[in-house]
CSV table of C-alpha atoms in Angstrom, one decimal:
chain,number,residue,atom,x,y,z
I,1,MET,CA,165.5,149.7,-74.9
I,2,ILE,CA,166.2,152.1,-77.9
I,3,LYS,CA,169.8,151.1,-77.7
I,4,ASN,CA,168.9,147.4,-78.1
I,5,LYS,CA,166.7,148.2,-81.1
I,6,ILE,CA,169.6,149.8,-83.0
I,7,LEU,CA,171.9,146.9,-82.1
I,8,ILE,CA,169.4,144.5,-83.5
I,9,GLU,CA,169.1,146.6,-86.7
I,10,GLY,CA,172.8,146.4,-87.0
I,11,ILE,CA,172.7,142.6,-86.5
I,12,ARG,CA,170.0,142.4,-89.1
I,13,ASP,CA,171.9,144.4,-91.7
I,14,GLY,CA,175.1,142.5,-90.9
I,15,LEU,CA,173.6,139.1,-91.8
I,16,PRO,CA,173.7,139.4,-95.6
I,17,ILE,CA,177.2,141.0,-95.4
I,18,GLY,CA,178.3,138.1,-93.2
I,19,ALA,CA,177.0,135.5,-95.7
I,20,GLY,CA,179.3,137.0,-98.4
I,21,TYR,CA,182.1,137.3,-95.9
I,22,PHE,CA,182.0,133.7,-94.9
I,23,ALA,CA,182.4,132.5,-98.5
I,24,VAL,CA,185.3,134.9,-99.2
I,25,ALA,CA,187.0,134.3,-95.9
I,26,PHE,CA,187.1,130.6,-96.7
I,27,SER,CA,189.4,131.4,-99.6
I,28,LEU,CA,191.5,133.6,-97.2
I,29,GLY,CA,191.7,130.7,-94.9
I,30,ILE,CA,193.3,128.6,-97.6
I,31,ILE,CA,196.0,131.2,-97.9
I,32,ALA,CA,196.3,131.6,-94.1
I,33,ALA,CA,197.0,127.8,-93.9
I,34,LYS,CA,200.1,128.4,-96.1
I,35,ALA,CA,201.3,130.8,-93.5
I,36,ASP,CA,201.0,128.0,-90.9
I,37,LEU,CA,198.2,129.6,-89.0
I,38,SER,CA,196.1,127.2,-86.9
I,39,SER,CA,192.3,127.6,-87.2
I,40,TRP,CA,192.0,129.4,-83.8
I,41,GLN,CA,194.8,131.8,-84.7
I,42,GLY,CA,193.0,132.4,-88.0
I,43,PHE,CA,189.8,133.0,-86.2
I,44,ILE,CA,191.3,135.5,-83.7
I,45,SER,CA,193.4,137.4,-86.3
I,46,SER,CA,190.5,137.6,-88.8
I,47,PHE,CA,187.9,138.7,-86.1
I,48,PHE,CA,190.1,141.6,-84.9
I,49,THR,CA,191.5,142.6,-88.3
I,50,ARG,CA,188.5,142.2,-90.7
I,51,ALA,CA,190.5,143.4,-93.7
I,52,SER,CA,190.5,141.3,-96.8
I,53,ALA,CA,193.4,142.8,-98.7
I,54,GLY,CA,195.4,143.5,-95.5
I,55,GLU,CA,195.1,140.0,-94.2
I,56,TYR,CA,195.8,138.5,-97.6
I,57,GLY,CA,198.9,140.6,-98.0
I,58,VAL,CA,200.2,139.7,-94.5
I,59,TYR,CA,199.5,136.0,-94.8
I,60,CYS,CA,201.3,135.9,-98.2
I,61,SER,CA,204.2,137.8,-96.7
I,62,ILE,CA,204.4,135.4,-93.7
I,63,ALA,CA,204.3,132.4,-96.1
I,64,ALA,CA,207.2,134.0,-98.0
I,65,LYS,CA,209.1,134.5,-94.7
I,66,ALA,CA,209.1,138.3,-94.9
I,67,GLY,CA,210.5,140.5,-92.2
I,68,VAL,CA,208.7,142.7,-89.8
I,69,VAL,CA,209.1,145.9,-91.9
I,70,GLU,CA,207.4,144.3,-94.9
I,71,ILE,CA,204.5,143.2,-92.6
I,72,ILE,CA,204.0,146.7,-91.3
I,73,LEU,CA,204.3,148.3,-94.7
I,74,ILE,CA,201.9,145.9,-96.4
I,75,THR,CA,199.3,146.4,-93.6
I,76,LEU,CA,199.6,150.2,-93.9
I,77,ILE,CA,199.4,150.2,-97.7
I,78,ALA,CA,196.6,147.6,-98.0
I,79,ASN,CA,194.5,149.3,-95.3
I,80,VAL,CA,195.1,153.0,-95.9
I,81,ARG,CA,191.6,153.3,-97.3
I,82,TYR,CA,190.3,152.8,-93.7
I,83,LEU,CA,192.0,156.1,-92.9
I,84,LEU,CA,189.9,157.8,-95.5
I,85,MET,CA,186.8,156.0,-94.4
I,86,GLY,CA,187.5,157.0,-90.8
I,87,ALA,CA,187.8,160.6,-91.8
I,88,ALA,CA,184.5,160.4,-93.7
I,89,LEU,CA,182.9,158.6,-90.7
I,90,THR,CA,183.7,161.6,-88.4
I,91,GLN,CA,181.2,163.6,-90.4
I,92,LYS,CA,178.5,161.1,-89.4
I,93,LEU,CA,179.3,161.1,-85.6
I,94,ASP,CA,177.7,163.4,-83.0
I,95,PRO,CA,180.4,165.9,-81.9
I,96,LYS,CA,179.4,165.1,-78.3
I,97,MET,CA,179.9,161.3,-78.7
I,98,PRO,CA,182.3,160.0,-76.0
I,99,LEU,CA,185.8,159.0,-77.2
I,100,TRP,CA,185.4,155.3,-76.4
I,101,LYS,CA,182.2,155.1,-78.5
I,102,ARG,CA,184.0,156.8,-81.4
I,103,VAL,CA,186.8,154.3,-81.1
I,104,VAL,CA,184.5,151.3,-81.1
I,105,ALA,CA,182.5,152.6,-84.0
I,106,ALA,CA,185.7,153.3,-86.0
I,107,CYS,CA,187.1,149.9,-85.3
I,108,CYS,CA,184.0,148.4,-86.9
I,109,ILE,CA,185.0,149.9,-90.3
I,110,THR,CA,185.2,147.5,-93.3
I,111,ASP,CA,184.3,148.4,-96.8
I,112,GLU,CA,180.7,147.1,-96.3
I,113,VAL,CA,180.1,148.1,-92.7
I,114,PHE,CA,181.3,151.6,-93.5
I,115,GLY,CA,178.9,151.6,-96.4
I,116,ILE,CA,175.8,150.8,-94.3
I,117,SER,CA,177.0,153.1,-91.5
I,118,ILE,CA,177.2,156.1,-93.7
I,119,ALA,CA,173.8,155.3,-95.0
I,120,PHE,CA,172.4,155.0,-91.4
I,121,LYS,CA,168.9,156.5,-91.3
I,122,ASP,CA,169.5,159.2,-88.6
I,123,LYS,CA,171.6,162.3,-88.8
I,124,TYR,CA,174.2,160.8,-86.4
I,125,LEU,CA,175.4,157.2,-86.3
I,126,LYS,CA,174.8,155.3,-83.0
I,127,MET,CA,177.7,153.1,-82.0
I,128,SER,CA,175.5,150.0,-81.5
I,129,TYR,CA,174.6,149.9,-85.2
I,130,PRO,CA,178.1,149.2,-86.7
I,131,LEU,CA,178.8,147.1,-83.5
I,132,GLY,CA,175.8,144.9,-84.2
I,133,ALA,CA,176.7,144.5,-87.8
I,134,THR,CA,180.3,143.6,-86.9
I,135,LEU,CA,179.3,141.1,-84.2
I,136,VAL,CA,177.5,139.1,-87.0
I,137,ALA,CA,179.6,139.8,-90.1
I,138,GLY,CA,182.9,139.8,-88.2
I,139,THR,CA,182.2,136.5,-86.6
I,140,MET,CA,181.2,135.0,-89.9
I,141,TRP,CA,184.4,136.4,-91.5
I,142,ALA,CA,186.5,134.8,-88.7
I,143,ALA,CA,184.6,131.5,-88.9
I,144,GLY,CA,185.1,131.4,-92.6
I,145,THR,CA,188.8,131.9,-92.2
I,146,ALA,CA,189.0,129.2,-89.6
I,147,PHE,CA,186.9,126.9,-91.7
I,148,GLY,CA,189.1,127.6,-94.7
I,149,ILE,CA,192.2,126.7,-92.8
I,150,THR,CA,190.8,123.4,-91.6
I,151,ALA,CA,188.8,122.3,-94.7
I,152,GLY,CA,191.4,123.6,-97.2
I,153,ASN,CA,193.3,120.4,-96.6
I,154,ILE,CA,190.3,118.1,-96.8
I,155,LEU,CA,188.4,119.3,-99.9
I,156,PRO,CA,189.4,118.0,-103.3
I,157,ASN,CA,192.0,120.1,-105.2
I,158,ASN,CA,189.7,121.4,-107.9
I,159,ILE,CA,187.3,122.8,-105.4
I,160,VAL,CA,190.0,124.5,-103.4
I,161,THR,CA,191.4,126.0,-106.6
I,162,ALA,CA,188.0,127.3,-107.5
I,163,LEU,CA,187.4,128.8,-104.0
I,164,ASN,CA,190.8,130.3,-104.1
I,165,VAL,CA,189.7,132.9,-106.6
I,166,ALA,CA,186.8,134.1,-104.4
I,167,LEU,CA,189.0,136.6,-102.7
I,168,TYR,CA,190.2,138.1,-106.0
I,169,GLY,CA,186.5,138.3,-107.1
I,170,MET,CA,185.9,140.4,-104.0
I,171,PHE,CA,188.8,142.7,-104.8
I,172,ILE,CA,187.4,143.1,-108.4
I,173,ALA,CA,184.0,143.9,-107.0
I,174,VAL,CA,185.5,146.7,-104.9
I,175,ILE,CA,187.7,148.4,-107.5
I,176,ILE,CA,185.6,148.1,-110.8
I,177,PRO,CA,182.2,149.8,-110.1
I,178,PRO,CA,183.7,153.3,-109.2
I,179,CYS,CA,185.7,153.1,-112.5
I,180,ARG,CA,182.4,153.6,-114.4
I,181,ASN,CA,182.1,157.2,-113.3
I,182,ASP,CA,185.8,158.1,-113.2
I,183,SER,CA,187.8,157.4,-116.4
I,184,ASN,CA,191.1,158.4,-114.8
I,185,LEU,CA,190.5,155.7,-112.2
I,186,LEU,CA,189.7,153.2,-114.9
I,187,TYR,CA,193.1,154.0,-116.7
I,188,VAL,CA,194.9,153.8,-113.3
I,189,VAL,CA,193.4,150.3,-112.6
I,190,ILE,CA,194.2,149.0,-116.1
I,191,ILE,CA,197.7,150.3,-115.9
I,192,SER,CA,198.1,148.7,-112.5
I,193,PHE,CA,197.0,145.3,-113.9
I,194,ILE,CA,199.5,145.5,-116.8
I,195,VAL,CA,202.4,146.9,-114.8
I,196,SER,CA,201.9,144.4,-112.0
I,197,TYR,CA,201.9,141.5,-114.4
I,198,SER,CA,204.9,142.8,-116.3
I,199,CYS,CA,206.9,143.4,-113.1
I,200,SER,CA,206.0,139.9,-111.8
I,201,LEU,CA,207.9,138.6,-114.8
I,202,ILE,CA,211.0,140.7,-114.6
I,203,LEU,CA,211.4,141.9,-110.9
I,204,PRO,CA,212.9,139.3,-108.6
I,205,VAL,CA,211.0,140.5,-105.5
I,206,SER,CA,208.2,138.9,-103.4
I,207,SER,CA,204.6,139.8,-104.2
I,208,GLY,CA,204.4,141.8,-101.0
I,209,THR,CA,207.3,144.0,-101.9
I,210,ARG,CA,206.0,144.4,-105.4
I,211,THR,CA,202.6,145.5,-104.0
I,212,ILE,CA,204.2,148.1,-101.8
I,213,ILE,CA,206.5,149.5,-104.5
I,214,LEU,CA,204.0,149.6,-107.3
I,215,THR,CA,201.2,151.1,-105.1
I,216,ILE,CA,203.4,154.0,-104.0
I,217,ILE,CA,204.8,154.7,-107.5
I,218,ILE,CA,201.6,154.3,-109.5
I,219,SER,CA,199.4,156.2,-107.0
I,220,ALA,CA,202.0,159.1,-106.8
I,221,ILE,CA,202.2,159.4,-110.5
I,222,ALA,CA,198.4,159.3,-110.9
I,223,ALA,CA,198.0,161.9,-108.1
I,224,TYR,CA,200.5,164.1,-109.8
I,225,ILE,CA,199.1,163.8,-113.4
I,226,LYS,CA,195.4,163.5,-112.5
I,227,PRO,CA,194.8,165.0,-109.1
I,228,VAL,CA,191.2,164.7,-107.9
I,229,ARG,CA,189.0,167.7,-108.0
I,230,LYS,CA,188.8,170.0,-105.0
I,231,ASP,CA,185.1,169.5,-104.5
I,232,GLU,CA,185.4,165.7,-104.2
U,1,MET,CA,208.2,130.1,-88.8
U,2,ASN,CA,208.1,129.7,-85.0
U,3,SER,CA,204.8,130.4,-83.3
U,4,ILE,CA,205.9,133.3,-81.2
U,5,ARG,CA,207.1,135.1,-84.3
U,6,LEU,CA,203.8,134.3,-86.0
U,7,ILE,CA,201.8,135.6,-83.1
U,8,CYS,CA,203.9,138.8,-83.1
U,9,TYR,CA,203.1,139.3,-86.8
U,10,ILE,CA,199.4,138.8,-86.2
U,11,VAL,CA,199.4,141.3,-83.3
U,12,ILE,CA,201.2,143.8,-85.5
U,13,MET,CA,198.6,143.3,-88.2
U,14,ILE,CA,195.7,143.8,-85.8
U,15,GLY,CA,197.4,146.8,-84.2
U,16,VAL,CA,198.3,148.7,-87.4
U,17,THR,CA,194.9,148.0,-89.1
U,18,ASN,CA,192.9,149.3,-86.2
U,19,LEU,CA,195.2,152.2,-85.7
U,20,LEU,CA,194.4,153.4,-89.2
U,21,ARG,CA,190.7,153.1,-88.4
U,22,ILE,CA,190.9,154.9,-85.1
U,23,LEU,CA,193.3,157.8,-86.0
U,24,PRO,CA,190.8,159.9,-87.9
U,25,VAL,CA,188.1,159.8,-85.3
U,26,THR,CA,190.5,160.6,-82.4
U,27,LEU,CA,193.5,162.6,-83.5
U,28,ILE,CA,192.9,164.0,-87.0
U,29,ARG,CA,190.4,166.8,-86.4
U,30,LYS,CA,191.5,169.0,-89.2
U,31,GLN,CA,190.7,168.3,-92.8
U,32,ILE,CA,193.6,167.2,-95.0
U,33,THR,CA,194.0,170.1,-97.6
U,34,ASN,CA,197.1,169.1,-99.6
U,35,ARG,CA,195.7,168.2,-103.0
U,36,PHE,CA,198.5,165.8,-104.0
U,37,PHE,CA,198.1,163.9,-100.7
U,38,ILE,CA,194.3,163.7,-101.0
U,39,SER,CA,194.7,162.4,-104.6
U,40,PHE,CA,197.4,159.9,-103.5
U,41,LEU,CA,195.2,158.5,-100.8
U,42,TYR,CA,192.3,158.3,-103.2
U,43,TYR,CA,194.2,156.2,-105.7
U,44,VAL,CA,196.1,153.9,-103.2
U,45,PRO,CA,193.3,151.4,-102.4
U,46,TYR,CA,192.5,150.8,-106.1
U,47,VAL,CA,196.1,150.4,-107.1
U,48,THR,CA,196.8,148.0,-104.2
U,49,LEU,CA,193.8,145.8,-104.9
U,50,ALA,CA,194.6,145.8,-108.6
U,51,VAL,CA,198.2,144.8,-108.0
U,52,MET,CA,197.2,142.1,-105.5
U,53,THR,CA,194.7,140.6,-108.0
U,54,VAL,CA,197.0,140.5,-111.0
U,55,PRO,CA,199.0,138.3,-111.5
U,56,ALA,CA,197.9,136.3,-108.4
U,57,ILE,CA,194.5,135.3,-109.8
U,58,MET,CA,196.4,133.7,-112.8
U,59,GLU,CA,198.9,132.0,-110.5
U,60,THR,CA,196.3,130.1,-108.4
U,61,THR,CA,194.8,128.3,-111.4
U,62,THR,CA,196.6,125.4,-113.1
U,63,ASN,CA,196.7,127.3,-116.4
U,64,GLN,CA,197.2,131.1,-116.6
U,65,ILE,CA,194.5,131.4,-119.3
U,66,ILE,CA,191.8,130.1,-116.8
U,67,GLY,CA,192.7,132.8,-114.3
U,68,LEU,CA,192.6,135.4,-117.0
U,69,ILE,CA,189.1,134.3,-118.1
U,70,ALA,CA,187.9,134.4,-114.5
U,71,LEU,CA,189.4,137.9,-114.2
U,72,ILE,CA,187.6,139.1,-117.3
U,73,LEU,CA,184.3,137.6,-116.3
U,74,GLY,CA,184.7,139.1,-112.8
U,75,ILE,CA,185.4,142.5,-114.2
U,76,THR,CA,182.4,142.3,-116.5
U,77,ALA,CA,180.1,141.2,-113.6
U,78,ALA,CA,181.5,144.0,-111.4
U,79,TRP,CA,181.1,146.6,-114.2
U,80,TYR,CA,177.4,145.7,-114.3
U,81,LYS,CA,177.3,146.3,-110.5
U,82,MET,CA,176.6,142.8,-109.4
U,83,SER,CA,177.1,142.3,-105.7
U,84,LEU,CA,180.4,141.3,-104.1
U,85,PHE,CA,179.1,137.8,-103.5
U,86,THR,CA,177.9,137.3,-107.0
U,87,VAL,CA,181.1,138.5,-108.6
U,88,SER,CA,183.1,136.1,-106.3
U,89,ALA,CA,180.8,133.2,-107.1
U,90,ILE,CA,181.0,133.8,-110.9
U,91,CYS,CA,184.9,133.7,-110.7
U,92,CYS,CA,184.8,130.5,-108.6
U,93,ILE,CA,182.3,128.7,-110.9
U,94,CYS,CA,184.2,129.8,-114.0
U,95,VAL,CA,187.4,128.4,-112.6
U,96,PHE,CA,185.7,125.2,-111.4
U,97,ILE,CA,184.2,124.5,-114.8
U,98,LEU,CA,187.3,125.4,-116.8
U,99,GLU,CA,189.5,123.3,-114.6
U,100,LEU,CA,187.4,120.2,-115.4
U,101,ILE,CA,187.9,120.6,-119.1
C-alpha cells in the first residue's frame, strides 16, 4: 500500500517532466528519421536510453555512417554525467537496499528524474519513486521520438525546421543556469561555442568526431587550469 | 545502413548508457579523489552539450543568422532560469517567425 503511494507520487511528478520530454523528443525523432530508424525502433531505443545528448549524438553518427568505435565513444562522452549523477545518487540510497533495486533506481537517471530523486522528501530514496516518474516521462519521451519519426515527413517544412531547434533549446537550458554561479564554467562554455564553430569550418571531420575530440581536449585543459575546489 | 547493423548500434547505445548509470551504485563504492579527474568529469557534460549545440543550431535553419538569434534568445531565457520547456519553446517560436520573413 505504502509502496503504491510512492509509485503514484513518482508518476505525478513525472507528468510535467514528460510533457516537456514529448516536445523535445519530437525534434529528436526528426533526427532519428535521418538515421533510418522506424518509429517502433525509435520508441524502443528512446525508452531504454532516455538520454537526449547521447541519442542525438548516436543518431547523427549513424546518419553519417560512422563506425562502431565512434558510436561507443560518443555514447560515453555524451552520457558521462550519468556516472557523476549515479555517484551522487548512492548518497541518497539506503545502504541496506537490495542490489536489484539500486540498479533499477540508477537506470531511471536522466537530468530531470535525477533532480527530483535527489530532492525526494525522505532521507532515503525508494525505488518506486524514480520508477514511477520514468514510467510516465520515459514513455512520453519514447512516444515523442516515435511521433517525430512519423510526423517529421508529414508536417510542413517550416514547422519541422522550427521544431528541430527544440533539442538545442533543451541543451542550452541544461548548461547555462549553472554558469551564473561559476564564472570558470561560463568561460569554458563560451570557449566551447567558439572553438566548436571554428573547428566546424576548418576540420574535415564528422560532427560526432569533433564532439569527442573537443570535449576531451577542452575539459582536460579546463580541469588543469581551473580545477574544481575540493569541497565541491 | 542495413537493419541488423542499425539494431546493433541501438543495443550498444542502450547498453553503454545504462552501464554508466549502474556502475556507481554497484561497483564504485569508493569516492573518486583525484582532483584532476573530478574536475575533468565536472566539465565534460557542459563542453559536450555546448559543442553539440554550436554550430548545429545554425545548420538546421535556412540562414545561419536565424539559428544564431535563436541561440542568443535561448541563452538569455536560460540565464533567467526559465524552464527547459520554455527555453525550447522560445527557440522554436523564434525560428518559426524568422523563417517566415
